[in-house]
Short mmCIF file of C-alpha atoms in Angstrom, two decimals:
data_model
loop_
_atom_site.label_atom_id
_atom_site.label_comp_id
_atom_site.label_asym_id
_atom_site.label_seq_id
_atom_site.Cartn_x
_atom_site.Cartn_y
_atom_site.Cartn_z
CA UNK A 1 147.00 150.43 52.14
CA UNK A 2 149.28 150.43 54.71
CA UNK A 3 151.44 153.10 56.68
CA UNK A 4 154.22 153.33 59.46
CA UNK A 5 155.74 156.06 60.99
CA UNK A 6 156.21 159.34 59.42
CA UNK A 7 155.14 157.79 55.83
CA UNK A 8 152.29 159.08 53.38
CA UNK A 9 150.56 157.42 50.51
CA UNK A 10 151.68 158.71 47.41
CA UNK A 11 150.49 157.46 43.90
CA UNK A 12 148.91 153.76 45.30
CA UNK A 13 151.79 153.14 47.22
CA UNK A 14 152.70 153.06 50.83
CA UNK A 15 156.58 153.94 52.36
CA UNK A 16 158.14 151.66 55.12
CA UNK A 17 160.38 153.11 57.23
CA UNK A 18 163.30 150.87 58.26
CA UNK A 19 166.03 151.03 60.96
CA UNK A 20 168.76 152.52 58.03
CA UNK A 21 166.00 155.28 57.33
CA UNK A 22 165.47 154.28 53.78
CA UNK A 23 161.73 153.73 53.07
CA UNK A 24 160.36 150.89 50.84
CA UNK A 25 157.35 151.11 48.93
CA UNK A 26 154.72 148.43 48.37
CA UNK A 27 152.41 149.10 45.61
CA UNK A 28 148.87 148.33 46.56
CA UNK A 29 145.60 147.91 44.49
CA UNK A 30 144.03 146.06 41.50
CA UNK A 31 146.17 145.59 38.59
CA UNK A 32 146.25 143.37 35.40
CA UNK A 33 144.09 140.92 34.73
CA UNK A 34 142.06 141.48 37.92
CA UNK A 35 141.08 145.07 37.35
CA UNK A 36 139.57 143.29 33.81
CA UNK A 37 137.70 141.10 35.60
CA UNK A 38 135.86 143.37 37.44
CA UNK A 39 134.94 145.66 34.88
CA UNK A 40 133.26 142.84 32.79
CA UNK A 41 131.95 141.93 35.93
CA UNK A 42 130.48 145.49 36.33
CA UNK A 43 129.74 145.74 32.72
CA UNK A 44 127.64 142.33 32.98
CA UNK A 45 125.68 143.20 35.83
CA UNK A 46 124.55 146.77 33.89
CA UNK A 47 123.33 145.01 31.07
CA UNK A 48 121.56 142.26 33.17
CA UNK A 49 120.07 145.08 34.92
CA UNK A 50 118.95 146.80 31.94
CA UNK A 51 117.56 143.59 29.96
CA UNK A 52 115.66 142.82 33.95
CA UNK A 53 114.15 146.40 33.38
CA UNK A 54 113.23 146.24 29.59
CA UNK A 55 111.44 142.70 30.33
CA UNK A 56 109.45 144.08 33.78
CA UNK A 57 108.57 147.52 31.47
CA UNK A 58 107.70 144.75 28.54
CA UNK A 59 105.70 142.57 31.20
CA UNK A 60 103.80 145.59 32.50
CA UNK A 61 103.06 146.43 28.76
CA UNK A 62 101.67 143.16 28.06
CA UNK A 63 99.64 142.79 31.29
CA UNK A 64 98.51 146.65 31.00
CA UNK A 65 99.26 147.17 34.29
CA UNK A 66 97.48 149.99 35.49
CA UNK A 67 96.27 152.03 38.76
CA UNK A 68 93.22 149.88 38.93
CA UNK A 69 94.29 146.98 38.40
CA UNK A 70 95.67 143.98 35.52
CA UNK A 71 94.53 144.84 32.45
CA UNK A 72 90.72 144.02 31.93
CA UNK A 73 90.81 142.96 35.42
CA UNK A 74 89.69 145.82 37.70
CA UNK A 75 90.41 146.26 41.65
CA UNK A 76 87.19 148.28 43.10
CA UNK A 77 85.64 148.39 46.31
CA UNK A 78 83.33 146.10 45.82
CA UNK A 79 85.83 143.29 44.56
CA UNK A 80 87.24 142.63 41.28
CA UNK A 81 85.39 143.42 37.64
CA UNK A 82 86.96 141.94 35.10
CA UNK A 83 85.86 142.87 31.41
CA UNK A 84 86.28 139.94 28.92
CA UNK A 85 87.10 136.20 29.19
CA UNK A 86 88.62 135.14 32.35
CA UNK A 87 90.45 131.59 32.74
CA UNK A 88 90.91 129.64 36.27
CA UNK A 89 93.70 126.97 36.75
CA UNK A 90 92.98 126.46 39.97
CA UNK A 91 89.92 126.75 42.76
CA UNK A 92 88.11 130.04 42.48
CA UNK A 93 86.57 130.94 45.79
CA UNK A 94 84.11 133.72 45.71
CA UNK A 95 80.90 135.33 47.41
CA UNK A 96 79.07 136.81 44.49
CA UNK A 97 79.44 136.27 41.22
CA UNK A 98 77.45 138.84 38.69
CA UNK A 99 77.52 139.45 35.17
CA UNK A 100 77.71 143.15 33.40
CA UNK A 101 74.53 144.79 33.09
CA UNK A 102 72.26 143.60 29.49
CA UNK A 103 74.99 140.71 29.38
CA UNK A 104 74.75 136.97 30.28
CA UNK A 105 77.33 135.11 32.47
CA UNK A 106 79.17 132.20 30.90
CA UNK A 107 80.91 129.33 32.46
CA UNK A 108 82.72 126.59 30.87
CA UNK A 109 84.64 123.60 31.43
CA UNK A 110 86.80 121.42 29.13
CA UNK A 111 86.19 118.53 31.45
CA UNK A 112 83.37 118.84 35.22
CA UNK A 113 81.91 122.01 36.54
CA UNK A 114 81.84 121.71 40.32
CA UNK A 115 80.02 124.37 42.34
CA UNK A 116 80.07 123.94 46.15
CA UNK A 117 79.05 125.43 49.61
CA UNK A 118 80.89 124.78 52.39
CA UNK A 119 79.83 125.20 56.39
CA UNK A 120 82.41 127.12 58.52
CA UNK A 121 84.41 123.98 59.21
CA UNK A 122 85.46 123.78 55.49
CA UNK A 123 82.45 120.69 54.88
CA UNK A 124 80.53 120.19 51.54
CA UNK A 125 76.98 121.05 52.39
CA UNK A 126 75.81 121.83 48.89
CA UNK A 127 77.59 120.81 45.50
CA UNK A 128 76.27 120.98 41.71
CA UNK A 129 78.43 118.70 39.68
CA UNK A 130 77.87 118.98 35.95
CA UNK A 131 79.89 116.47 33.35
CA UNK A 132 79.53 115.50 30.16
CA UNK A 133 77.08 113.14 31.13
CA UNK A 134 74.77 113.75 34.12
CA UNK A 135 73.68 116.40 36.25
CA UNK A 136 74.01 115.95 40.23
CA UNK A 137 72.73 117.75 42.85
CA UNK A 138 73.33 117.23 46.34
CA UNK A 139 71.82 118.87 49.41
CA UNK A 140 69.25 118.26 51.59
CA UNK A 141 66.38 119.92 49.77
CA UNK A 142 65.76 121.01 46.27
CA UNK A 143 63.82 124.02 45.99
CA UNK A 144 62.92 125.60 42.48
CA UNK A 145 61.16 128.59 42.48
CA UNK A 146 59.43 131.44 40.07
CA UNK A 147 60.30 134.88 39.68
CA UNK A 148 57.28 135.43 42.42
CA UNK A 149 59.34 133.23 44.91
CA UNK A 150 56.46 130.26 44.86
CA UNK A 151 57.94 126.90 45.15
CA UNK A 152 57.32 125.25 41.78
CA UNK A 153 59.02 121.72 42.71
CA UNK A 154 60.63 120.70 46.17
CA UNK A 155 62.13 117.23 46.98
CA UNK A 156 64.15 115.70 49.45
CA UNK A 157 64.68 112.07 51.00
CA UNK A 158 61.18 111.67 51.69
CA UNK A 159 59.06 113.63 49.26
CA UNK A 160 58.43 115.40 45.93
CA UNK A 161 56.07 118.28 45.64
CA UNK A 162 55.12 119.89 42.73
CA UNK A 163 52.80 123.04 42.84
CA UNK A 164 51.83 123.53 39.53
CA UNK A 165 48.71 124.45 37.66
CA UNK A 166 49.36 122.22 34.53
CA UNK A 167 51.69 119.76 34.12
CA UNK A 168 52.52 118.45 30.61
CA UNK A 169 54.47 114.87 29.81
CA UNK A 170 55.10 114.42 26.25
CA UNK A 171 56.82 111.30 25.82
CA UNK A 172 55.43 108.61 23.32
CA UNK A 173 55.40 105.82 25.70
CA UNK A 174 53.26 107.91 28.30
CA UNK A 175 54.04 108.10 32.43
CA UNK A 176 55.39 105.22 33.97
CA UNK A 177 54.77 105.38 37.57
CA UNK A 178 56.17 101.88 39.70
CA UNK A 179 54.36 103.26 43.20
CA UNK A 180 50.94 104.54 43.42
CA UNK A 181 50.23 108.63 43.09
CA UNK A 182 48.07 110.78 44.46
CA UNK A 183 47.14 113.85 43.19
CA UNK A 184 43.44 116.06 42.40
CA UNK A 185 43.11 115.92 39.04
CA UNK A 186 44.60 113.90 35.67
CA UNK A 187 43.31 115.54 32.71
CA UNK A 188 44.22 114.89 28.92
CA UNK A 189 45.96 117.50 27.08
CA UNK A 190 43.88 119.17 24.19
CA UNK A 191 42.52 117.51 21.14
CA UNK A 192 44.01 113.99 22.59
CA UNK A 193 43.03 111.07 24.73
CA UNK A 194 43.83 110.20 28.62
CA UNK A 195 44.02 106.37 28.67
CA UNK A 196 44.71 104.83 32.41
CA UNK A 197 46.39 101.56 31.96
CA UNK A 198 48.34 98.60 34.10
CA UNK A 199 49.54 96.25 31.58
CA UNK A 200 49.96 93.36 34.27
CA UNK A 201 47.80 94.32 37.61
CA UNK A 202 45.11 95.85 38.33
CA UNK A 203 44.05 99.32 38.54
CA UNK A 204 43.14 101.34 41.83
CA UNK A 205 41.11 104.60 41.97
CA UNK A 206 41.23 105.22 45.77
CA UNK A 207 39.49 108.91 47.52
CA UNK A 208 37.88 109.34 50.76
CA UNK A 209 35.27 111.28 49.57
CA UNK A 210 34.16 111.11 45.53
CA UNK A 211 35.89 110.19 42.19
CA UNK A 212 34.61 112.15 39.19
CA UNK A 213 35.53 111.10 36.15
CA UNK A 214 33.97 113.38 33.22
CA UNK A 215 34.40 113.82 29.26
CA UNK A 216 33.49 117.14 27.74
CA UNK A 217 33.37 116.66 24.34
CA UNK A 218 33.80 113.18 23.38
CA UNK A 219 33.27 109.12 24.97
CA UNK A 220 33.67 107.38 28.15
CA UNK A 221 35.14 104.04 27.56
CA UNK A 222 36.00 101.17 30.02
CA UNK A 223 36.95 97.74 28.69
CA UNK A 224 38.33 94.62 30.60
CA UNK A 225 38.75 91.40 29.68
CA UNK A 226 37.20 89.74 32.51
CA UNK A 227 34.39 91.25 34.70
CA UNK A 228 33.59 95.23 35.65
CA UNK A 229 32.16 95.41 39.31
CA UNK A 230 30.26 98.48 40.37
CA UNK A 231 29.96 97.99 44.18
CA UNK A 232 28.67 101.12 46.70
CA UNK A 233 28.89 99.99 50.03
CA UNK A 234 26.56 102.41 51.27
CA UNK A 235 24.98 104.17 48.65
CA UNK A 236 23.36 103.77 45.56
CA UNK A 237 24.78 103.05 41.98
CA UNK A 238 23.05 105.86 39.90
CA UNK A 239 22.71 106.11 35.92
CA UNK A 240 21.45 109.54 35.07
CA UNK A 241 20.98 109.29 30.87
CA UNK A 242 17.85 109.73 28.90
CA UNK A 243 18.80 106.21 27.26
CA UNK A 244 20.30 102.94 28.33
CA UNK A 245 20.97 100.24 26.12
CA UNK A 246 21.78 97.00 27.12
CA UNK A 247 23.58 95.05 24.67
CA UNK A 248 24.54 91.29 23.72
CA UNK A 249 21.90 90.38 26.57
CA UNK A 250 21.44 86.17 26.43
CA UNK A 251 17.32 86.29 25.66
CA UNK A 252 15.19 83.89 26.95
CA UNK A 253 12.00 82.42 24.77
CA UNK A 254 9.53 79.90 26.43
CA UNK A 255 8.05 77.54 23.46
CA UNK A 256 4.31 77.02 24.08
CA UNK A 257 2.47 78.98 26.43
CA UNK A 258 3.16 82.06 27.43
CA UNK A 259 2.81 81.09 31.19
CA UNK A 260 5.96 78.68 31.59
CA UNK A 261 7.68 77.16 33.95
CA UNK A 262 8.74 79.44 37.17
CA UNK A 263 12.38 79.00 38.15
CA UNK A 264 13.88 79.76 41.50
CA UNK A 265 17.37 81.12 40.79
CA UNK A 266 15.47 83.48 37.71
CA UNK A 267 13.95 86.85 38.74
CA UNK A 268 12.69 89.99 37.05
CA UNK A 269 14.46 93.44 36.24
CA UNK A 270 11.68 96.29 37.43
CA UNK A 271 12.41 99.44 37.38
CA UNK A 272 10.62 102.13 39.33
CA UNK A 273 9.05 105.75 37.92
CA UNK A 274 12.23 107.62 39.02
CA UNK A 275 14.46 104.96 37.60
CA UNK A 276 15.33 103.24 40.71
CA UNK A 277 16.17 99.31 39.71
CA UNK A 278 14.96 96.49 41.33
CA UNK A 279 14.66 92.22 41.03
CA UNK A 280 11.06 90.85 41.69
CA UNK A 281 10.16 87.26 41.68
CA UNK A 282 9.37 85.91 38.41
CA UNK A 283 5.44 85.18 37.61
CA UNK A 284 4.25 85.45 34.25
CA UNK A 285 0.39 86.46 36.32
CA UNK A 286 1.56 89.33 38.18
CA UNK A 287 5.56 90.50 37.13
CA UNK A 288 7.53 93.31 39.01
CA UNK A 289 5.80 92.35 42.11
CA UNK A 290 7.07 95.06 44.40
CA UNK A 291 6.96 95.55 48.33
CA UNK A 292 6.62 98.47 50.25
CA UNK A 293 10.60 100.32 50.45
CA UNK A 294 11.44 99.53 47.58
CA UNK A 295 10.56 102.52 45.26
CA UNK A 296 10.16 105.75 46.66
CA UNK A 297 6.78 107.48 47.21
#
């Protein structure tokens, strides 16, 4: 609006004075069709305001909103507690992850579960992958424990320890081992066999002090299709049994007389009164012909 002079707005409109004292008016404001262009323009913005307010009110409703937090999902102290099924997108970082008390956790995948640790420069140190396919584990040891905190398997790059009291393999086609193992005892499970086999080399029982091989309640039986050698470097070879049979054993018969020919690669089997075994020279006059040493006093 303008004025000049002595005029005064009156009714939206503005008086000029002029040099012959007559004033002209201008009319100022909004008329026509640009006063109805801003009402519908007012008009619009109201009802985009209201349908923005009935959609946040209807979003709130949905989401149950609350004091606490987003529905099932609770803000607390202690982190967030969420009450139901729970879906990530995206990377879920977290320090502790718990179930509800008397209820198991769940996690599932449509596609990999990754689990990682990372050092403070953002590196993997420690990752579970599980697919539909395999299991991997990578770290620099593997540790599984009891409830008691014993170590019940361990393994790294070097190593695998097992501390266990029994350990049970039931496959059909037995333990396969490509290396050699070491371990304090193999025993056969209950009511069955324990057969030690090498289907194309040998067979190696190795200990720095004594191998003791036992059978409770049933046989002991070695076979081999070439020879079985017994050797004690510096002991004795000792068969404690109230009977030994000898089987298959080539015998020799001498036609004629009963004193026959003496051979020099042939000798005699004595044994001694505690059971001690022994070759002699072989003479029909006087057999087992023993010197002094040979069987204890």
């Amino acid at each position: 609006m303008l004025s000049h002079g002595n005029g005064h707005l009156l009714n939206g409109t503005s008086p000029l004075m002029t040099s012959s004292s007559k004033p002209v008016v201008y009319k100022l404001g909004i008329y026509g069709w640009r006063k109805r262009c801003l009402f519908f323009l007012i008009f619009l913005i109201a009802i985009v305001s209201i349908i923005n307010l009935a959609l946040i009110v209807w979003i709130m409703r949905v989401q149950q909103f609350g004091l606490n937090g987003m529905g099932k999902l609770e803000i607390t102290n202690k982190g967030l507690r969420m009450d139901g099924v729970a879906e990530f997108t995206e990377v879920l970082r977290a320090n502790k992850i718990m179930s509800r008390d008397n209820s198991p956790l769940r996690i599932n995948s449509r596609r990999n579960l990754s689990l990682s640790a990372l050092d403070e420069h953002g590196n993997v140190v420690g990752q579970i992958n599980i697919d539909n396919n395999q299991i991997i584990l990578k770290n620099k040891q593997l540790h599984i424990q009891d409830r008691k905190g014993r170590t019940l398997l361990y393994a790294d790059e070097k190593k695998v320890k097992l501390d266990l009291q029994n350990m049970e393999i039931s496959v059909p086609g037995g333990l396969k081992l490509n290396e050699s193992v070491q371990t304090p005892l193999v025993q056969a499970p209950e009511n069955g066999n324990l057969k030690l086999e090498s289907l194309s080399k040998g067979l190696h029982m190795n200990a720095p002090h004594d191998i003791v091989v036992d059978s409770y309640g049933g046989n002991l039986k070695m076979s081999s299709l070439s020879d079985i050698m017994f050797t004690s470097k510096s002991g004795k070879i000792l068969l404690d049994t109230s009977k030994i049979e000898l089987k298959n054993i080539p015998l020799s018969s001498i036609p004629g007389k009963l004193d026959g020919k003496v051979y020099a690669d042939v000798s005699e089997v004595c044994v001694c009164k505690d059971g001690t075994i022994f070759l002699a020279p072989a003479d029909s006059k006087l057999p087992c012909k023993v010197t002094a040493g040979v069987c204890p006093p």
